[in-house]
Short mmCIF file of C-alpha atoms in Angstrom, two decimals:
data_model
loop_
_atom_site.label_atom_id
_atom_site.label_comp_id
_atom_site.label_asym_id
_atom_site.label_seq_id
_atom_site.Cartn_x
_atom_site.Cartn_y
_atom_site.Cartn_z
CA MET A 328 -33.36 70.38 6.67
CA ALA A 329 -32.64 67.25 8.69
CA GLU A 330 -34.49 65.20 6.09
CA ALA A 331 -32.39 66.71 3.30
CA VAL A 332 -29.19 65.98 5.20
CA SER A 333 -30.34 62.42 5.74
CA ALA A 334 -31.24 61.99 2.08
CA PHE A 335 -27.81 63.12 0.95
CA ALA A 336 -25.81 61.41 3.74
CA PRO A 337 -22.74 59.68 2.28
CA LYS A 338 -22.69 55.88 2.19
CA VAL A 339 -20.12 54.20 4.42
CA GLN A 340 -18.73 50.90 3.10
CA VAL A 341 -16.24 48.60 4.80
CA SER A 342 -14.28 46.04 2.76
CA SER A 343 -14.85 42.35 3.39
CA ASN A 344 -11.49 42.00 5.12
CA GLY A 345 -12.23 44.97 7.37
CA LEU A 346 -9.11 46.82 6.30
CA GLU A 347 -10.64 49.69 4.33
CA ALA A 348 -13.57 52.08 4.75
CA THR A 349 -14.91 54.42 2.08
CA LEU A 350 -17.36 57.30 1.84
CA THR A 351 -19.49 57.68 -1.28
CA PHE A 352 -21.45 60.91 -1.84
CA LYS A 353 -24.65 60.70 -3.87
CA ILE A 354 -24.61 62.47 -7.22
CA PRO A 355 -26.76 65.62 -7.03
CA ASP A 356 -30.13 65.36 -8.83
CA GLY A 357 -30.16 69.06 -9.78
CA LYS A 358 -33.48 69.62 -8.09
CA ASN A 359 -32.51 69.97 -4.47
CA ASP A 360 -29.79 71.88 -2.75
CA VAL A 361 -26.92 69.61 -1.80
CA PRO A 362 -25.90 70.14 1.80
CA LYS A 363 -22.25 70.38 2.74
CA PHE A 364 -21.07 68.24 5.61
CA THR A 365 -18.61 69.28 8.26
CA VAL A 366 -15.69 67.17 9.35
CA GLN A 367 -17.53 66.33 12.56
CA GLN A 368 -20.60 65.20 10.62
CA LEU A 369 -18.51 62.93 8.38
CA LEU A 370 -16.76 61.50 11.40
CA GLY A 371 -20.20 60.93 12.89
CA PHE A 372 -21.27 58.91 9.84
CA LEU A 373 -18.15 56.79 10.22
CA SER A 374 -18.78 56.35 13.94
CA ASN A 375 -22.36 55.23 13.26
CA ALA A 376 -20.89 52.53 11.00
CA ASN A 377 -18.47 51.55 13.83
CA VAL A 378 -15.45 52.80 11.85
CA THR A 379 -13.10 53.98 14.60
CA PHE A 380 -9.57 52.96 13.63
CA GLY A 381 -7.16 54.22 11.00
CA ILE A 382 -9.26 57.21 9.99
CA ASP A 383 -7.50 59.54 7.55
CA GLN A 384 -8.33 62.93 9.05
CA GLU A 385 -6.91 64.81 6.08
CA ALA A 386 -9.02 62.81 3.61
CA VAL A 387 -12.13 63.53 5.69
CA ALA A 388 -11.25 67.22 5.81
CA ARG A 389 -10.80 67.35 2.02
CA LEU A 390 -14.20 65.73 1.51
CA ALA A 391 -15.78 68.25 3.87
CA GLU A 392 -14.19 71.06 1.86
CA SER A 393 -14.63 69.58 -1.65
CA PRO A 394 -16.98 66.58 -1.82
CA VAL A 395 -16.38 63.96 -4.52
CA TYR A 396 -19.63 62.59 -5.88
CA GLY A 397 -20.49 59.17 -7.26
CA ARG A 398 -17.38 57.18 -6.36
CA PRO A 399 -16.03 55.75 -3.11
CA ILE A 400 -13.20 57.60 -1.43
CA VAL A 401 -10.98 55.77 1.06
CA VAL A 402 -11.16 57.50 4.44
CA ALA A 403 -9.88 54.80 6.80
CA GLU A 404 -7.33 52.01 6.53
CA GLY A 405 -6.71 49.25 9.05
CA THR A 406 -3.48 47.41 9.71
CA ALA A 407 -3.27 43.97 8.13
CA GLN A 408 -2.02 41.13 10.26
CA VAL A 409 1.39 39.81 9.26
CA GLN A 410 1.33 36.06 8.68
CA GLY A 411 4.11 34.07 10.27
CA THR A 412 6.44 31.58 8.63
CA PRO A 413 6.28 27.97 9.80
CA GLY A 414 9.51 26.20 10.62
CA TYR A 415 11.17 24.43 7.68
CA PHE A 416 14.28 22.46 6.76
CA GLU A 417 16.68 23.60 4.07
CA TYR A 418 18.36 20.51 2.60
CA CYS A 419 21.94 21.02 1.43
CA PHE A 420 21.78 18.15 -1.07
CA GLU A 421 19.59 17.09 -3.97
CA THR A 422 16.52 15.09 -2.97
CA GLN A 423 15.02 14.37 -6.41
CA PHE A 424 16.68 12.79 -9.43
CA ASN A 425 15.57 12.32 -13.02
CA HIS A 426 16.78 8.88 -14.00
CA LYS A 427 16.21 9.46 -17.71
CA PRO A 428 19.14 10.20 -20.03
CA THR A 429 19.60 13.57 -21.70
CA ILE A 430 18.82 13.45 -25.41
CA ARG A 431 21.61 15.08 -27.42
CA PRO A 432 20.86 17.38 -30.41
CA ASP A 433 21.61 14.48 -32.79
CA GLY A 434 18.94 12.34 -31.09
CA THR A 435 21.30 10.00 -29.24
CA ALA A 436 20.83 9.37 -25.52
CA ASP A 437 23.54 10.52 -23.09
CA TYR A 438 23.38 7.93 -20.30
CA MET A 439 26.48 9.32 -18.58
CA SER A 440 24.47 12.47 -17.80
CA ILE A 441 22.22 10.53 -15.41
CA LYS A 442 22.69 11.42 -11.75
CA THR A 443 21.91 8.37 -9.66
CA ILE A 444 22.61 9.15 -6.01
CA GLU A 445 23.85 11.98 -3.78
CA THR A 446 26.96 11.40 -1.67
CA VAL A 447 28.36 13.37 1.27
CA LYS A 448 31.59 13.48 3.25
CA GLU A 449 31.92 13.24 7.02
CA GLY A 450 31.35 16.71 8.51
CA ASP A 451 29.36 18.06 5.55
CA VAL A 452 26.34 20.18 6.51
CA ILE A 453 23.35 18.27 5.16
CA ALA A 454 20.44 20.33 6.51
CA ILE A 455 19.72 23.66 8.20
CA TYR A 456 16.58 24.26 10.25
CA HIS A 457 14.84 27.63 10.03
CA PRO A 458 12.66 28.12 13.15
CA ALA A 459 9.08 29.32 12.92
CA VAL A 460 8.58 33.10 12.95
CA GLN A 461 5.32 34.13 14.53
CA GLY A 462 3.20 36.75 12.79
CA ALA A 463 1.97 40.12 14.09
CA ARG A 464 -1.55 41.21 14.96
CA GLY A 465 -3.47 43.66 12.83
CA MET A 466 -6.47 45.93 13.43
CA SER A 467 -9.59 46.42 11.31
CA VAL A 468 -11.10 49.84 10.70
CA ARG A 469 -13.81 48.81 13.18
CA GLY A 470 -11.26 48.26 15.90
CA GLN A 471 -11.29 44.46 15.74
CA VAL A 472 -7.99 42.70 16.44
CA LEU A 473 -6.91 40.58 13.45
CA GLU A 474 -5.00 37.54 14.61
CA PRO A 475 -2.45 35.90 12.30
CA LYS A 476 -2.66 32.16 11.76
CA PRO A 477 -0.51 30.34 14.30
CA VAL A 478 2.61 28.67 12.92
CA ARG A 479 4.49 25.79 14.42
CA ASP A 480 8.02 24.52 14.65
CA LEU A 481 8.90 21.12 13.22
CA PRO A 482 10.33 18.31 15.31
CA PRO A 483 14.03 17.53 14.78
CA LEU A 484 14.99 15.34 11.83
CA ILE A 485 15.23 11.63 12.48
CA GLY A 486 17.27 8.99 10.71
CA ARG A 487 20.82 7.70 10.92
CA GLY A 488 24.34 8.62 9.92
CA PHE A 489 24.21 12.28 11.01
CA GLU A 490 24.28 14.47 14.10
CA ARG A 491 22.74 17.81 15.01
CA SER A 492 24.08 20.86 16.80
CA ASN A 493 23.09 21.69 20.38
CA ASP A 494 20.59 24.29 19.14
CA ASN A 495 19.02 21.69 16.75
CA LEU A 496 19.59 24.01 13.80
CA THR A 497 22.51 22.44 11.93
CA TYR A 498 22.79 18.81 10.82
CA THR A 499 26.09 17.28 9.71
CA ALA A 500 27.07 13.89 8.28
CA LYS A 501 28.89 11.48 10.61
CA LEU A 502 30.39 9.39 7.82
CA ASP A 503 31.18 9.31 4.12
CA GLY A 504 28.36 7.73 2.16
CA LYS A 505 25.11 8.03 0.28
CA ILE A 506 22.44 10.40 1.58
CA GLU A 507 18.71 10.17 0.86
CA VAL A 508 15.37 11.31 2.27
CA ASN A 509 12.76 8.60 2.65
CA GLN A 510 9.36 9.33 4.25
CA GLY A 511 10.74 12.28 6.20
CA LYS A 512 13.83 10.43 7.46
CA ILE A 513 17.39 11.22 6.41
CA ASN A 514 19.73 8.28 6.08
CA VAL A 515 23.46 8.46 5.46
CA SER A 516 24.61 4.96 4.63
CA PRO A 517 27.97 3.56 3.58
CA VAL A 518 28.74 3.10 -0.11
CA HIS A 519 31.18 0.57 -1.56
CA GLU A 520 33.08 2.46 -4.24
CA VAL A 521 35.52 0.95 -6.76
CA SER A 522 37.69 3.43 -8.62
CA GLY A 523 38.48 1.09 -11.54
CA ASP A 524 37.23 -2.21 -12.95
CA VAL A 525 35.77 -5.16 -11.06
CA GLY A 526 37.31 -8.44 -12.14
CA ILE A 527 40.03 -10.92 -11.20
CA GLU A 528 42.07 -8.21 -9.46
CA THR A 529 39.27 -7.12 -7.12
CA GLY A 530 37.33 -10.35 -6.70
CA ASN A 531 33.59 -10.54 -6.19
CA ILE A 532 31.67 -7.85 -4.29
CA LYS A 533 28.92 -8.58 -1.78
CA PHE A 534 27.73 -5.48 0.07
CA ASN A 535 24.74 -4.57 2.24
CA GLY A 536 24.28 -1.14 0.66
CA ASP A 537 25.00 0.73 -2.58
CA VAL A 538 27.86 -0.14 -4.91
CA ILE A 539 29.48 2.34 -7.31
CA VAL A 540 31.93 1.06 -9.91
CA HIS A 541 33.73 3.79 -11.88
CA GLY A 542 35.13 1.25 -14.33
CA GLY A 543 33.60 -1.86 -15.90
CA VAL A 544 32.79 -5.38 -14.70
CA HIS A 545 34.21 -8.48 -16.42
CA ASP A 546 36.04 -11.82 -16.02
CA GLY A 547 33.05 -13.61 -14.47
CA ALA A 548 32.90 -11.24 -11.48
CA ILE A 549 29.84 -11.14 -9.24
CA ILE A 550 28.35 -7.99 -7.69
CA ASP A 551 25.64 -8.69 -5.12
CA ALA A 552 24.32 -5.51 -3.45
CA ALA A 553 21.34 -4.92 -1.18
CA GLY A 554 20.99 -1.34 -2.48
CA ASN A 555 21.55 0.46 -5.78
CA VAL A 556 24.31 -0.54 -8.18
CA ILE A 557 25.88 2.10 -10.44
CA ILE A 558 28.40 0.94 -13.04
CA HIS A 559 30.03 3.57 -15.25
CA GLY A 560 32.01 1.23 -17.52
CA LEU A 561 31.12 -1.63 -19.84
CA ILE A 562 29.71 -4.89 -18.45
CA GLU A 563 30.99 -8.19 -19.89
CA ASP A 564 30.76 -11.82 -18.71
CA CYS A 565 29.53 -11.16 -15.17
CA ASP A 566 26.69 -11.61 -12.68
CA ILE A 567 24.99 -8.51 -11.25
CA ARG A 568 22.35 -8.55 -8.50
CA ALA A 569 20.82 -5.29 -7.25
CA GLY A 570 18.40 -5.05 -4.35
CA LYS A 571 17.20 -1.64 -5.56
CA ASP A 572 17.88 0.24 -8.82
CA LEU A 573 20.57 -0.63 -11.35
CA PHE A 574 22.36 1.88 -13.60
CA LEU A 575 24.47 0.49 -16.46
CA LEU A 576 25.74 3.73 -17.92
CA SER A 577 27.98 2.27 -20.63
CA GLY A 578 25.81 -0.69 -21.50
CA VAL A 579 26.10 -4.49 -21.50
CA LYS A 580 28.01 -6.79 -23.88
CA GLY A 581 26.92 -10.02 -22.32
CA ASN A 582 28.57 -12.55 -24.66
CA GLU A 583 25.76 -14.90 -23.57
CA LYS A 584 27.41 -15.18 -20.14
CA THR A 585 26.02 -12.17 -18.30
CA VAL A 586 23.08 -12.60 -15.91
CA ILE A 587 21.46 -9.58 -14.27
CA SER A 588 18.80 -9.51 -11.55
CA CYS A 589 17.28 -6.29 -10.22
CA LYS A 590 14.51 -5.69 -7.67
CA GLY A 591 14.07 -2.04 -8.70
CA ASP A 592 14.36 -0.18 -12.03
CA ILE A 593 17.10 -0.64 -14.62
CA THR A 594 18.63 2.13 -16.72
CA ALA A 595 21.07 0.90 -19.37
CA GLN A 596 22.69 2.44 -22.42
CA PHE A 597 22.22 -0.82 -24.35
CA VAL A 598 21.97 -4.56 -23.74
CA GLU A 599 23.51 -7.25 -25.94
CA TYR A 600 23.51 -11.03 -25.37
CA ALA A 601 22.45 -10.89 -21.72
CA VAL A 602 19.79 -12.44 -19.48
CA ILE A 603 17.93 -9.86 -17.36
CA THR A 604 15.18 -10.19 -14.76
CA CYS A 605 13.75 -6.91 -13.48
CA ALA A 606 10.99 -6.28 -10.90
CA GLY A 607 10.58 -2.64 -11.92
CA ASN A 608 10.83 -0.66 -15.18
CA ILE A 609 13.61 -0.71 -17.78
CA SER A 610 14.88 2.24 -19.82
CA ALA A 611 17.53 1.69 -22.48
CA ASP A 612 18.65 2.59 -26.01
CA TYR A 613 18.32 -0.87 -27.55
CA PHE A 614 18.22 -4.63 -26.84
CA PHE A 615 20.07 -7.09 -29.07
CA LYS A 616 19.57 -10.86 -28.86
CA SER A 617 18.91 -10.84 -25.11
CA LYS A 618 16.41 -12.54 -22.84
CA ILE A 619 14.69 -9.85 -20.78
CA SER A 620 11.81 -10.24 -18.35
CA CYS A 621 10.34 -7.09 -16.77
CA GLU A 622 7.43 -6.77 -14.33
CA GLY A 623 7.01 -3.06 -15.09
CA ARG A 624 7.32 -1.11 -18.36
CA ILE A 625 10.06 -1.07 -20.96
CA GLU A 626 10.82 2.24 -22.69
CA LEU A 627 13.49 2.35 -25.38
CA THR A 628 14.72 5.87 -26.15
CA GLY A 629 17.20 7.56 -28.46
CA ASN A 630 17.82 7.09 -32.19
CA ASN A 631 17.94 3.30 -32.03
CA ALA A 632 15.15 2.50 -29.53
CA SER A 633 14.92 -0.99 -30.96
CA ILE A 634 14.51 -4.64 -30.01
CA ILE A 635 16.36 -7.02 -32.30
CA GLY A 636 16.35 -10.77 -31.68
CA GLY A 637 15.96 -12.58 -28.38
CA PHE A 638 12.91 -12.61 -26.14
CA VAL A 639 11.69 -9.46 -24.39
CA SER A 640 8.65 -9.32 -22.11
CA ALA A 641 7.16 -6.56 -19.96
CA VAL A 642 3.99 -6.93 -17.94
CA GLN A 643 2.88 -3.27 -18.16
CA GLY A 644 3.80 -2.52 -21.76
CA ILE A 645 6.61 -1.68 -24.20
CA GLU A 646 7.48 1.42 -26.23
CA ALA A 647 10.09 1.27 -29.00
CA ASN A 648 10.89 2.72 -32.40
CA ASP A 649 11.53 -0.65 -34.06
CA ILE A 650 10.93 -4.33 -33.35
CA GLY A 651 12.99 -6.73 -35.47
CA ASN A 652 15.07 -5.64 -38.47
CA SER A 653 15.15 -5.74 -42.27
CA PHE A 654 17.11 -9.01 -42.21
CA GLY A 655 14.13 -10.83 -40.69
CA THR A 656 15.89 -11.62 -37.39
CA ILE A 657 13.45 -13.61 -35.27
CA THR A 658 12.38 -11.29 -32.45
CA ASN A 659 9.96 -12.34 -29.71
CA VAL A 660 8.15 -9.63 -27.75
CA ALA A 661 5.44 -10.10 -25.13
CA VAL A 662 3.38 -7.86 -22.83
CA GLY A 663 0.65 -8.45 -20.28
CA VAL A 664 0.13 -11.55 -18.17
CA ASP A 665 0.74 -14.97 -19.69
CA ASP A 666 -0.73 -18.33 -18.67
CA GLU A 667 2.50 -19.33 -16.94
CA ARG A 668 2.33 -16.37 -14.55
CA LEU A 669 -1.35 -17.03 -13.81
CA ALA A 670 -0.59 -20.70 -13.14
CA GLU A 671 2.23 -19.71 -10.77
CA PHE A 672 -0.24 -17.48 -8.88
CA ASP A 673 -2.75 -20.32 -8.56
CA ILE A 674 -0.09 -22.78 -7.38
CA LEU A 675 1.08 -20.37 -4.68
CA ALA A 676 -2.51 -19.68 -3.56
CA LYS A 677 -3.14 -23.43 -3.21
CA LYS A 678 0.12 -23.89 -1.32
CA ILE A 679 -0.92 -21.18 1.18
CA GLU A 680 -4.33 -22.81 1.56
CA ALA A 681 -2.77 -26.25 2.22
CA ILE A 682 -0.27 -24.95 4.80
CA SER A 683 -2.99 -22.89 6.52
CA SER A 684 -5.18 -25.99 6.75
CA ASN A 685 -2.30 -27.92 8.30
CA VAL A 686 -1.69 -25.10 10.81
CA ALA A 687 -5.37 -25.29 11.83
CA LYS A 688 -5.02 -29.06 12.45
CA ILE A 689 -1.86 -28.52 14.50
CA LYS A 690 -3.65 -25.91 16.62
CA LYS A 691 -6.40 -28.43 17.34
CA GLY A 692 -3.76 -31.01 18.31
CA ILE A 693 -2.17 -28.58 20.78
CA GLU A 694 -5.59 -27.70 22.19
CA GLU A 695 -6.28 -31.43 22.67
CA PHE A 696 -3.06 -31.84 24.66
CA ASP A 697 -4.06 -28.92 26.86
CA ARG A 698 -7.61 -30.30 27.34
CA LEU A 699 -6.31 -33.74 28.37
CA GLY A 700 -3.87 -32.10 30.74
CA GLU A 701 -6.67 -30.23 32.49
CA GLN A 702 -8.78 -33.40 32.75
CA ARG A 703 -5.95 -35.51 34.19
CA GLY A 704 -4.28 -32.77 36.18
CA ILE A 705 -1.07 -33.22 34.18
CA ASN A 706 1.03 -30.43 32.65
CA PHE A 707 1.69 -31.43 29.03
CA LYS A 708 3.43 -28.15 28.11
CA GLU A 709 6.88 -29.79 28.21
CA ASP A 710 5.71 -32.98 26.49
CA PRO A 711 8.03 -33.61 23.48
CA ARG A 712 5.05 -34.34 21.19
CA ARG A 713 3.38 -31.04 22.09
CA MET A 714 6.68 -29.16 21.73
CA GLN A 715 7.16 -30.64 18.25
CA LEU A 716 3.66 -29.57 17.22
CA LEU A 717 4.34 -26.07 18.55
CA ARG A 718 7.59 -25.80 16.58
CA VAL A 719 5.89 -26.91 13.36
CA ARG A 720 3.02 -24.45 13.93
CA ILE A 721 5.41 -21.51 14.44
CA ARG A 722 7.41 -22.49 11.36
CA ASP A 723 4.37 -22.93 9.13
CA GLU A 724 2.70 -19.72 10.32
CA ALA A 725 5.86 -17.82 9.38
CA ILE A 726 5.86 -19.51 5.95
CA VAL A 727 2.21 -18.58 5.39
CA GLN A 728 2.89 -14.96 6.32
CA GLU A 729 5.81 -14.68 3.88
CA GLU A 730 3.98 -16.50 1.09
CA LYS A 731 0.94 -14.24 1.51
CA LYS A 732 3.22 -11.22 0.99
CA ARG A 733 4.57 -12.84 -2.18
CA LEU A 734 1.05 -13.65 -3.36
CA ALA A 735 -0.03 -10.01 -2.82
CA GLN A 736 2.96 -8.81 -4.85
CA MET A 737 2.13 -11.27 -7.63
CA LYS A 738 -1.46 -10.05 -7.64
CA GLU A 739 -0.26 -6.44 -7.96
CA VAL A 740 1.84 -7.39 -10.96
CA ILE A 741 -1.07 -9.26 -12.59
CA VAL A 742 -3.45 -6.34 -12.08
CA SER A 743 -0.86 -3.87 -13.44
CA GLY A 744 -0.67 -5.87 -16.69
CA LYS A 745 -4.30 -5.26 -17.58
CA ASP A 746 -4.66 -3.53 -20.98
CA ALA A 747 -0.89 -3.61 -21.64
CA THR A 748 0.09 -2.65 -25.19
CA ILE A 749 3.14 -2.39 -27.43
CA LYS A 750 3.69 0.99 -29.09
CA VAL A 751 6.00 0.98 -32.11
CA PHE A 752 6.82 4.43 -33.43
CA ARG A 753 8.64 3.37 -36.62
CA ARG A 754 8.35 -0.23 -37.77
CA VAL A 755 7.51 -3.80 -36.75
CA TYR A 756 9.44 -6.04 -39.12
CA ALA A 757 8.46 -9.37 -40.60
CA GLY A 758 9.94 -12.12 -38.48
CA SER A 759 8.68 -10.68 -35.22
CA ASN A 760 6.49 -12.78 -32.93
CA ILE A 761 4.13 -10.80 -30.72
CA THR A 762 2.30 -11.97 -27.59
CA VAL A 763 -0.31 -9.99 -25.63
CA ASP A 764 -1.46 -11.92 -22.54
CA ASN A 765 -2.17 -15.40 -23.95
CA HIS A 766 -2.74 -14.29 -27.57
CA HIS A 767 -0.01 -14.70 -30.18
CA VAL A 768 0.64 -13.48 -33.72
CA SER A 769 3.53 -13.86 -36.14
CA ILE A 770 4.30 -10.78 -38.24
CA ASN A 771 4.72 -11.69 -41.92
CA ASP A 772 4.78 -8.15 -43.34
CA ASN A 773 6.31 -4.92 -42.15
CA HIS A 774 3.96 -2.56 -40.28
CA GLU A 775 4.68 1.09 -39.60
CA ARG A 776 3.66 3.13 -36.55
CA VAL A 777 1.29 0.78 -34.76
CA GLU A 778 -0.04 0.06 -31.30
CA ILE A 779 -0.41 -3.65 -30.62
CA SER A 780 -3.10 -4.73 -28.18
CA LYS A 781 -5.44 -7.61 -27.36
CA SER A 782 -8.93 -7.96 -28.77
CA GLU A 783 -11.60 -10.65 -28.58
CA GLU A 784 -10.32 -12.08 -31.86
CA GLY A 785 -6.67 -12.09 -30.75
CA VAL A 786 -3.86 -9.60 -31.30
CA ARG A 787 -4.84 -6.29 -32.95
CA LEU A 788 -2.58 -3.78 -34.72
CA THR A 789 -3.91 -0.20 -34.72
CA ARG A 790 -2.32 2.61 -36.66
CA LEU A 791 -0.75 5.35 -34.52
CA VAL A 792 -2.02 8.63 -35.92
CA GLU A 793 -1.73 11.43 -33.38
CA GLN A 794 1.34 10.33 -31.46
CA ALA A 795 4.62 11.65 -32.76
CA ALA A 796 7.59 9.38 -33.23
CA SER A 797 10.05 9.44 -30.34
CA ASN A 798 12.71 10.94 -32.56
#
């Protein structure tokens, strides 16, 4: 009888997470009598499998009264641990912006829809801290304590232009200005804001921060900002210098007198008759008879998305619908790294080498003074000749350090220009002159939907097949 009981003993299974135990009765074979098990026997099977916690006594009793064969029946359930919530900051301002214009249903680009920066007023709540909430222990069906993962609080926010409450939970702005998060730091910095136009009435603007102009800029005015520059109105006959990004939301009518320099990215509705130098990327609707030099990429969007006349270059590549026009307007477009940029890199490298060599000679001269001083028992440290050498060494070492930074930046730009191409989604017109690195070609016939790149033979035009036109 004991052997029969053993042969038909239900199988005890415990889930991998330890939170559930089941009993499975073997299906009768029809040849042997199937023994019935008492509640105590079933509990004994569970005990032998170390199942001691969360046992469903009613379920066990039902199985003792009416066994279920061939499928597992849950007879014990543990208590899952409750995971805690780590501390986190809730920012009360936008931290990410899409600097691309919204494309209207008719295909035109809405540059006024671009949000450029987030501003706050003194006393505004800018962040709320939610402290960590520790979890709760659980218990497996085998009586093992299930520990939740530990969670931690975050250190207080750091930065400038704000203050926090005594409990470190609420952060408020101390001044009116621009707010941004950069590498985990919050900075609230002053913004120079002009409600109307910048011109003769306002004078020039030089500001160590961001500048927002709600009108236009004209009359030969100069804006020189260390941060971002946002101009909502039209730009005419002026000089704009931005230390970060530049947003020209109503475009540029340069009249061949406007010069723009930007160390970040430029977003412009359009550019006509202007000279632009940009260290980042440029996004615009169209360029007309302008001289534009860009160390990043140029992307022209909207219905026009064209380059007509002038000279436009971008190290990392250009995308446009059209280059040139049906009137045969001479249009010069270049991508990649030209010989002039490579020569500039070599000249700077040689300059650094020459100054470094001179610094090494100066160091030897100073060492010679010190050696003679030791031999003769004389202190030459205050000797005017040694002092002059020391001054020159400090000056030249600083120059080398700065020039090495510039050389590294130039190298980055050169590397980024590898394999640059021009993608034209509608037409390259006759009269266009194309340059890729140091290879040139003049376009004598119209070409539709092409990608222009460099090959061993020179400039190559490849038909765009799979890519859809931008509009």
